[in-house]
Structures are given as C-alpha cells and as structure tokens.
CSV table of C-alpha atoms in Angstrom, one decimal:
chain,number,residue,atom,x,y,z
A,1,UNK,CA,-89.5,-91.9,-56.7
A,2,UNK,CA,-89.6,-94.1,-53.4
A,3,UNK,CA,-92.3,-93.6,-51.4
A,4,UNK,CA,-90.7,-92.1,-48.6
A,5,UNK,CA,-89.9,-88.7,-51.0
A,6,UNK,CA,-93.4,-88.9,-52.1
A,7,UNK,CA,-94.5,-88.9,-48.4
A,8,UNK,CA,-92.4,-85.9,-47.6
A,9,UNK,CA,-93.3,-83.7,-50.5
A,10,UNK,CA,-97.0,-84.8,-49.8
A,11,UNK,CA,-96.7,-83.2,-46.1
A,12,UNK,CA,-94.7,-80.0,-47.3
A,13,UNK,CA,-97.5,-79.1,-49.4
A,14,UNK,CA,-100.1,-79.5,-46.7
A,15,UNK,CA,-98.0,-77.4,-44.0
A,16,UNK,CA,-97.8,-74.9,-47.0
A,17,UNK,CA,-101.4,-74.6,-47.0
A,18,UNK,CA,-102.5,-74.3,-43.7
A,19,UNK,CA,-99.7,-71.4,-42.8
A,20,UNK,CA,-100.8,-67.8,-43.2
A,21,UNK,CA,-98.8,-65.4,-44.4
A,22,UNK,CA,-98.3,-62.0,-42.6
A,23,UNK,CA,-99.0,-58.9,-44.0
A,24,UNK,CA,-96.8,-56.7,-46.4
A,25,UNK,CA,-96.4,-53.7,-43.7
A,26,UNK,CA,-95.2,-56.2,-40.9
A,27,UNK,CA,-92.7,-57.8,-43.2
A,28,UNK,CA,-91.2,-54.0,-44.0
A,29,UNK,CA,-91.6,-52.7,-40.4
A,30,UNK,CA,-89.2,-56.3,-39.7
A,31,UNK,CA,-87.1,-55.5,-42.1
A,32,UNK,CA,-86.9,-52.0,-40.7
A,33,UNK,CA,-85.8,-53.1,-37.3
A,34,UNK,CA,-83.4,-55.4,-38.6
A,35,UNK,CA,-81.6,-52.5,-40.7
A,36,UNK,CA,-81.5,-50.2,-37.3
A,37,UNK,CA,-80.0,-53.0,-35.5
A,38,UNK,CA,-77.4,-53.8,-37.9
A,39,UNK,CA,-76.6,-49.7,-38.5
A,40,UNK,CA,-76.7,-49.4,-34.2
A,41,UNK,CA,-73.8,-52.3,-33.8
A,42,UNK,CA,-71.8,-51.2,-36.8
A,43,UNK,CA,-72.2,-47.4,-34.6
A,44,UNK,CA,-71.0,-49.4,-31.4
A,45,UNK,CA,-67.8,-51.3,-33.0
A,46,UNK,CA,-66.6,-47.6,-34.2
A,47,UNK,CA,-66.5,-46.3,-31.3
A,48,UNK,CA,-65.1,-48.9,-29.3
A,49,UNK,CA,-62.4,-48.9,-32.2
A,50,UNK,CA,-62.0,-45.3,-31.9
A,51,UNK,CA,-61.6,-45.6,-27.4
A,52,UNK,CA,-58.9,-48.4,-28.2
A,53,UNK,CA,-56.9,-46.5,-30.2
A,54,UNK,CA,-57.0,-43.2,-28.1
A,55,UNK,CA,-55.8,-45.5,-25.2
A,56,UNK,CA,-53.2,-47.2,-27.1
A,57,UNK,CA,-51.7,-44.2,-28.2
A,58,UNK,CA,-51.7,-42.1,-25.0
A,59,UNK,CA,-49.5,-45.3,-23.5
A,60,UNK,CA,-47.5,-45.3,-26.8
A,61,UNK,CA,-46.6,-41.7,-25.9
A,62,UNK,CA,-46.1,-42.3,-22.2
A,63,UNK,CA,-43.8,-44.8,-22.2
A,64,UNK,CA,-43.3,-48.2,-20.3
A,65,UNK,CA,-41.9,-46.3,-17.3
A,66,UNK,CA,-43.9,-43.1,-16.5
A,67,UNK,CA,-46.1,-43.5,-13.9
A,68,UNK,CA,-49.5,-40.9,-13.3
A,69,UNK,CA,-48.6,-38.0,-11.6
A,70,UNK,CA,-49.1,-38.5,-7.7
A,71,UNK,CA,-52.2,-37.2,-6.2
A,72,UNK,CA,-52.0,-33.6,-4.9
A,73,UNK,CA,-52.1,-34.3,-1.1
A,74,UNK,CA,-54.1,-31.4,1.0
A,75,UNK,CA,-51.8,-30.3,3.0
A,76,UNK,CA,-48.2,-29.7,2.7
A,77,UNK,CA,-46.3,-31.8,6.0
A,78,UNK,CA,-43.9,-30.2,8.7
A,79,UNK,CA,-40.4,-30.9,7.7
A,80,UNK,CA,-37.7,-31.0,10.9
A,81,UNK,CA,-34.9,-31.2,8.5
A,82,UNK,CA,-33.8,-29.0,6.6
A,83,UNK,CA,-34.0,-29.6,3.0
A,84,UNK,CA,-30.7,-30.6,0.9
A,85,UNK,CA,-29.4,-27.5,-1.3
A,86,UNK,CA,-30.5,-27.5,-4.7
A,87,UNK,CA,-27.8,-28.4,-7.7
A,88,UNK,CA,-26.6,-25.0,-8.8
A,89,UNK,CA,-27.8,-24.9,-12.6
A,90,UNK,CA,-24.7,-25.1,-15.2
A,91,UNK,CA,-25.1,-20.9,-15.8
A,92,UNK,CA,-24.5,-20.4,-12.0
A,93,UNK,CA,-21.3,-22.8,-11.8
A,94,UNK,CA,-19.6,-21.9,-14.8
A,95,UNK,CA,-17.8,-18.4,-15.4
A,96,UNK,CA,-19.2,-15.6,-17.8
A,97,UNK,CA,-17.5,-16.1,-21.2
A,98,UNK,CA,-16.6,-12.7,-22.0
A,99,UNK,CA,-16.5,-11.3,-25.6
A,100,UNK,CA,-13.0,-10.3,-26.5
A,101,UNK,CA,-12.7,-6.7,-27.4
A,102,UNK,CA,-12.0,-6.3,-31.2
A,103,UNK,CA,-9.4,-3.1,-29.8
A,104,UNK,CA,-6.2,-3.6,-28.2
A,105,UNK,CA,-5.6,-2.0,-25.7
A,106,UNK,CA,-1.3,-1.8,-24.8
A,107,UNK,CA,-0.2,-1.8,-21.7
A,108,UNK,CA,1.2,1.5,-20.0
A,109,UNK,CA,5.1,1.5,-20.4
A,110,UNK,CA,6.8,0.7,-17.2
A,111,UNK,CA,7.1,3.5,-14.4
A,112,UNK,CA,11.3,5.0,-14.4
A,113,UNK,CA,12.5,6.9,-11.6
A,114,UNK,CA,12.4,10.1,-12.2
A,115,UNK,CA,15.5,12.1,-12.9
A,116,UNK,CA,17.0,14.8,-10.0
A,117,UNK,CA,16.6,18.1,-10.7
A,118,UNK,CA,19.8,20.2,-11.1
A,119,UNK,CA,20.7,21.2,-7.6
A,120,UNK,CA,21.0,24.9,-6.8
A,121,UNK,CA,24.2,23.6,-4.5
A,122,UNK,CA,26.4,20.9,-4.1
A,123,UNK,CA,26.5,19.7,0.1
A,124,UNK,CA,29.5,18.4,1.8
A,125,UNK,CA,27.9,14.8,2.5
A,126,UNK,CA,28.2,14.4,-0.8
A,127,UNK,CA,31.8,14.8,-0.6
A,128,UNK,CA,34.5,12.5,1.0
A,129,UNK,CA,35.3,12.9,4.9
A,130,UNK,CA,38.1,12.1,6.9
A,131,UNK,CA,36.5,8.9,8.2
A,132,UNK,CA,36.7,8.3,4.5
A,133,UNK,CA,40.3,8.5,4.3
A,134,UNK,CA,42.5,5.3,3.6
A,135,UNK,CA,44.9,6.3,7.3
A,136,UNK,CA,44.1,9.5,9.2
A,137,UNK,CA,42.2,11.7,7.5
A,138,UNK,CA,42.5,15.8,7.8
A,139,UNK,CA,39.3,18.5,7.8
A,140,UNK,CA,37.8,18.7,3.9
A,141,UNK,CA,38.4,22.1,2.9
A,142,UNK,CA,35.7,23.9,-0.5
A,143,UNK,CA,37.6,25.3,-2.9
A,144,UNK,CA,36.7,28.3,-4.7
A,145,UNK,CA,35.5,28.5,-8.6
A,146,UNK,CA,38.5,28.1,-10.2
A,147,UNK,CA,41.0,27.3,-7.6
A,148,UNK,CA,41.8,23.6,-9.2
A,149,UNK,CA,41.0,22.5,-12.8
A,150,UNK,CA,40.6,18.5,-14.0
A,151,UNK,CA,43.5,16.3,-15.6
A,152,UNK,CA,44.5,17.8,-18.6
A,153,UNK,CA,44.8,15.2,-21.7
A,154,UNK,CA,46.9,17.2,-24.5
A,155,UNK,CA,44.3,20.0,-24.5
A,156,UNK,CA,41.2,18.1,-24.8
A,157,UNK,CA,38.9,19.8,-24.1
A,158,UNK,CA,36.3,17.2,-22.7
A,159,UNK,CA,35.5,19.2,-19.6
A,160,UNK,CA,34.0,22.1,-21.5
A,161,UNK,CA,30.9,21.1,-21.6
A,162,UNK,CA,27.5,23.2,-22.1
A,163,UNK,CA,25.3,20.6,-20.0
A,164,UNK,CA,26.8,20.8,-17.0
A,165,UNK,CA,24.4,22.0,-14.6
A,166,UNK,CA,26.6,22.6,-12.0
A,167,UNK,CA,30.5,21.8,-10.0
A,168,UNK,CA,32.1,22.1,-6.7
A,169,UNK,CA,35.7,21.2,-5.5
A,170,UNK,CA,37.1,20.0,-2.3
A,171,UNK,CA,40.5,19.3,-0.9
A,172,UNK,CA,41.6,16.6,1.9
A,173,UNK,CA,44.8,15.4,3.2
A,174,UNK,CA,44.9,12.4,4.7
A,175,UNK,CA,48.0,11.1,6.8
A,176,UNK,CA,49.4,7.4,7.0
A,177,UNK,CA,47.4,5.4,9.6
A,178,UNK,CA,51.0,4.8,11.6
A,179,UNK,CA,52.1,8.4,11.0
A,180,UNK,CA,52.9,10.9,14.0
A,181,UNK,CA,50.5,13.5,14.4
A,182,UNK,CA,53.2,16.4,13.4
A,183,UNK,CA,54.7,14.2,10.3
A,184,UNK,CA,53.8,15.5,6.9
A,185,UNK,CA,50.5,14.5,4.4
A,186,UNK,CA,51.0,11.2,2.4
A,187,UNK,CA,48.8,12.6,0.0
A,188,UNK,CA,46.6,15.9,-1.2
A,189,UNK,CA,42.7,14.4,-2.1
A,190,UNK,CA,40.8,16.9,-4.9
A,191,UNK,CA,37.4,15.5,-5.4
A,192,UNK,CA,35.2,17.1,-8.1
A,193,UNK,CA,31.7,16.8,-8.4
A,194,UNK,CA,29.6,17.7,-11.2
A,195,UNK,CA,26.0,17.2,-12.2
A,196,UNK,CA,24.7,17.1,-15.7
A,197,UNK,CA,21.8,17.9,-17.7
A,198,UNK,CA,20.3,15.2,-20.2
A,199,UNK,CA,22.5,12.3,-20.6
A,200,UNK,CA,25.6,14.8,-20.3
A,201,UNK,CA,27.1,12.9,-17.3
A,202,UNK,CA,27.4,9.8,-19.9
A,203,UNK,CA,28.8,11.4,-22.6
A,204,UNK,CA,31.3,12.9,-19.8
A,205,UNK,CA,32.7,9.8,-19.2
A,206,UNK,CA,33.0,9.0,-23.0
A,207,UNK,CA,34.7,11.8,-23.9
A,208,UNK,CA,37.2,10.8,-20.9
A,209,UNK,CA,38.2,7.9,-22.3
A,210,UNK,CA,38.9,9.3,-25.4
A,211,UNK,CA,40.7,12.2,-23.9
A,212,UNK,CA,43.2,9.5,-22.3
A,213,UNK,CA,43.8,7.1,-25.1
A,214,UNK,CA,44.4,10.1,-27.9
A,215,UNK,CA,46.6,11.3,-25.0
A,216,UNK,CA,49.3,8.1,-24.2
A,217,UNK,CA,52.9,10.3,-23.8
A,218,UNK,CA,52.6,14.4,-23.9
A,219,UNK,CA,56.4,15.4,-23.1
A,220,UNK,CA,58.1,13.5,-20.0
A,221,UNK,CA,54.9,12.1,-18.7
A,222,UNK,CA,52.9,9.2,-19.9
A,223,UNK,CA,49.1,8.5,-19.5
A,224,UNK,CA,48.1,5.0,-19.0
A,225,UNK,CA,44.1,3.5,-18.7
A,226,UNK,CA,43.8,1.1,-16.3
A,227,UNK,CA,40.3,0.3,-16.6
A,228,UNK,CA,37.0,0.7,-14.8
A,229,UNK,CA,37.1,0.3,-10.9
A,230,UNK,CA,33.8,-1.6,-10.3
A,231,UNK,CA,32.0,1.4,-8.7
A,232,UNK,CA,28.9,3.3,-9.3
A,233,UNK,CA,27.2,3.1,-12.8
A,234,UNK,CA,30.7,3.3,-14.3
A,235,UNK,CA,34.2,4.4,-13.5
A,236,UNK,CA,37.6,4.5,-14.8
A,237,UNK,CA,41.0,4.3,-13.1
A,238,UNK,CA,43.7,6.8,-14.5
A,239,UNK,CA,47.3,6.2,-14.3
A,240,UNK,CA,49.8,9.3,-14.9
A,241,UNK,CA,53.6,9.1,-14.4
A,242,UNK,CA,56.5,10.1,-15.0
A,243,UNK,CA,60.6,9.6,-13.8
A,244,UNK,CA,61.4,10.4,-10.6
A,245,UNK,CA,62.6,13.8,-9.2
A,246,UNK,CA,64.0,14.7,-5.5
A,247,UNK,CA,62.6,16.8,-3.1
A,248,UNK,CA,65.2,19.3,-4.7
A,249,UNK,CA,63.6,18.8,-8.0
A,250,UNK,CA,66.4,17.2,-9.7
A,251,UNK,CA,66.0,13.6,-11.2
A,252,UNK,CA,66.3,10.6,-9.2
A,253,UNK,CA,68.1,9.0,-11.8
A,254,UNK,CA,67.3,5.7,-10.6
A,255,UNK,CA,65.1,4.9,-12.3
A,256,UNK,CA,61.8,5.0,-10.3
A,257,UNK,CA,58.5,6.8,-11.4
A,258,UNK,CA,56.5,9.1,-9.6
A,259,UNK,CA,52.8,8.6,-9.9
A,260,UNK,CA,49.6,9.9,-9.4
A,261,UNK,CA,45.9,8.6,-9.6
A,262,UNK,CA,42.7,9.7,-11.2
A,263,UNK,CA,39.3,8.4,-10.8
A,264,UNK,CA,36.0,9.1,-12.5
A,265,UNK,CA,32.8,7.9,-11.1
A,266,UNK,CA,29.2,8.3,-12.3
A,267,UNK,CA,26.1,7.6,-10.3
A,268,UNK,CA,23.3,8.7,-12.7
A,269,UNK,CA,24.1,12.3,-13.4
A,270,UNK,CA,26.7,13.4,-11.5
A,271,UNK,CA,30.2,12.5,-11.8
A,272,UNK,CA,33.2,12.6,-9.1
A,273,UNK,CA,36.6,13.4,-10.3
A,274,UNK,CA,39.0,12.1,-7.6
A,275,UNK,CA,42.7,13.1,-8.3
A,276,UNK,CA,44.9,11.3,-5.7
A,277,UNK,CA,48.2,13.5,-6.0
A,278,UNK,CA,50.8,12.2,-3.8
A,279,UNK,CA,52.6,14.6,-1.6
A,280,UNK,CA,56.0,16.7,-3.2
A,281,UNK,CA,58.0,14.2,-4.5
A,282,UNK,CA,56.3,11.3,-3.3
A,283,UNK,CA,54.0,8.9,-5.1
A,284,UNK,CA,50.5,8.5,-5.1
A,285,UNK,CA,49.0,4.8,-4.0
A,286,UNK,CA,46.9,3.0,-6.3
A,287,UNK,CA,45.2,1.0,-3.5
A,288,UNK,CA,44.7,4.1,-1.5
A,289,UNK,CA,42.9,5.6,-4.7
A,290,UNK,CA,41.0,2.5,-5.4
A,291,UNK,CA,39.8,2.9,-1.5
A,292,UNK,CA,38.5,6.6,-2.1
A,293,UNK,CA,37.2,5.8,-5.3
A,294,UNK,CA,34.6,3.4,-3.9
A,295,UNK,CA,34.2,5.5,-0.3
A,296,UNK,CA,33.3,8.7,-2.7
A,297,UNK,CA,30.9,6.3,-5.5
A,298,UNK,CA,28.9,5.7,-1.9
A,299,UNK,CA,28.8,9.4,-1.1
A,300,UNK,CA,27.7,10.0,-4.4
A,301,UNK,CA,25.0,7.3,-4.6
A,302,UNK,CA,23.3,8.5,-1.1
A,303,UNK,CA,23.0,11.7,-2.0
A,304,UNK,CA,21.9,11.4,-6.6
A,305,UNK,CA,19.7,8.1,-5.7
C-alpha cells in the first residue's frame, strides 16, 4: 500500500477509539422515534389522499357549469312590477285524454212528426172556396152522407176501405170569369175529402191507379191516366170521356168528345177527390181541373200539416 492509505487507515482507527458509544436504551428509544415519525407521515399522506379524492369527486358530480347555490339573502326585496306569469305545466295546457267506453252507446233515432189524429169533423177551410175557383166562383154547399159517390172503375171496389177514419163532400159551381151574372155554371166542383188510419191514405192512391188501368173502356166511355199533377205528396190526373151528345141527349155525331176530370191528391193522410164534371152537355176543362187540383192540395196541406 502507498503511504497515503496507510495514513488514513492509521487515523480511522484512532477516531475509532476515542468515540464513545451511546447506550443500548437510547439507541432503541431513537429507533422508537424514528418508527412514530415514519407511521405519523404515512397517517398524513392518507388522509390528504382521502380529502383529494372527496373533492375531486364532488366536482366530477357537479359538473363544469354548476355554480354554488346563491347565498340566502335576509330579506326578501319590494318588487314594483309585477312578476311574469308562470309557464302553465304540460298537464294544465293539454286536454284530458279520455278512456273510450268499451259500450256503444247508439244514437237516438231521428225525431218524425207526429201523425194527426183522426178528426171528429172535416172543416170547410179545408175545402175549396169560391176565391178558389178558376172564373167566378158560387157559395160551397156540404153534401150529406151519401148524396155523391167517387168515380166508378168497372166495379172496383177501391173506395171500400176499412181504414178510413172519416169523409165529407162538397159541391161548387163556378162560372166563366167573362160570363154574365144570370148565364148558366161552366162547371159542377165535388170535392171529397177523406182521412185515413195507418198508411191507408197510401194504399188509397194505389189502389186508384189500379182501379183505372184494369178499367181502360167499360161500354161507350173510355178511362184514360194522365199522370200525376205535381201537387201534394202525390196526385193523379183522371181523364174520362166519351162521344158527344146534345143538350137533347142525342149524339152529336160529329165526332167530338165530352169530357170530364178527376183528381186525387194526398197530403199525408187525407186525400181529396176533385171530380170536375162539366155542365149538361158541356165539357169539362183540363186546365180548369189542373187549377183546382193544386188550389185544393194547398187547402189540404194547411189544414193535415
């Protein structure tokens, strides 16, 4: 070895001897406090750990944008405007969605006027009157039970019926509209009017028609259908004729007709039977009829409806 090493060596070993060395319970009571230091900061780093990640989680959980909730202030300040409405909540805007109802109910059927009772009498405004008349009508005379019967169609027998409820008869004569006061009728008026239980004023008219077409020719005369008149709930214009006779009752022999009118009329029950005659040997006229037919399908109306 160089000299140098032998000089340090040789000045370790006489430090070495001249140090003292401490005592066996001071070197465990510095052990001691070295343990309890090492045990306190490992204590300390814990719960700093722990308070880091309590705090990091609370602003995990907050979120980036909400703020503290404001202070509660002490007292409440005067408003001097009155505050905006709140936003009705969705339940308050929006209608009740009702539960349909597992029964059906059907609707009530729609109201009908009610039918007219039979009448215990017939009354004369429901009749024709001699403004009615087609020229210059006379005073409507009632004509007793009896006293004039309906067309007769080869013996029908469509005016017996057993629904009838009840009939009257009148009689008017009517003049022509440029005739003298003292000249003779143009034509004799019967006007029958009947009301009908049920749907009997219906079947009436059907039974008519029937009456008239299985009835075209009985003997000289000839009955001809000349269809409905436009009046009331139905009607039907009936033509009968036959050749001409003199007021001596021989034939004409020119070959002219004579002819009279009927019309049938129903306004809901009742039915009006206007037989437009003609006076002696003169004809009825169709237009004349056709006038009465609608004047008396007003009458009718007025009074059933």
């Amino acid at each position: 070895m160089s000299n140098d090493l032998e000089r340090a060596f040789a000045s370790l070993s006489a430090d070495a001897d001249r140090a003292q060395l401490a005592p066996a319970r001071a070197v465990r009571r510095r052990g001691d406090r070295q343990t309890l230091s090492r045990a306190v900061a490992g204590a300390a780093a814990v719960i700093v750990l722990v308070t880091g990640v309590t705090v990091g989680a609370r602003m995990v959980l907050a979120g980036p944008d909400r703020d503290e909730p404001p202070p509660v202030p002490a007292a409440s300040p005067t408003l001097t405007s009155p505050s905006p409405s709140p936003s009705p909540s969705p339940s308050a805007v929006a209608p009740a969605r009702s539960t349909p109802s597992t029964t059906s109910k059907s609707s009530p059927p729609p109201e009908t006027p009610e039918t007219p009772e039979i009448p215990s009498s017939i009354p004369a405004r429901a009749f024709l009157q001699a403004s009615d008349a087609p020229g210059e009508g006379g005073t409507p005379e009632r004509q007793g039970a009896g006293d004039h019967d309906l067309p007769e169609f080869c013996g029908n027998g469509y005016e017996q019926r057993g629904d009838l409820g009840i009939r009257a008869t009148q009689l008017m004569y009517y003049r022509s509209a440029d005739a003298p006061p003292d000249s003779t009728p143009k034509s004799a008026v019967f006007e029958d009017i009947m009301v009908f239980r049920g749907d009997g004023a219906e079947q009436f008219m059907d039974d008519l028609r029937a009456a008239v077409r299985d009835c075209p020719s009985p003997k000289n005369d000839k009955n001809v259908s000349r269809g409905p008149l436009g009046a009331g709930d139905e009607s039907l214009l009936i033509e009968r004729n036959h050749p001409a006779m003199t007021d001596e009752g021989v034939p004409a022999g020119d070959g002219s007709l004579h002819r009279v009118y009927f019309s049938a009329i129903r306004v809901g029950d009742a039915v009006a039977v206007v037989s437009d005659t003609g006076w002696e040997s003169g004809s009825a006229d169709r237009a004349d009829t056709e006038h009465l037919a609608a004047r008396a399908a007003t009458r009718l109306e007025n009074w059933r409806k």
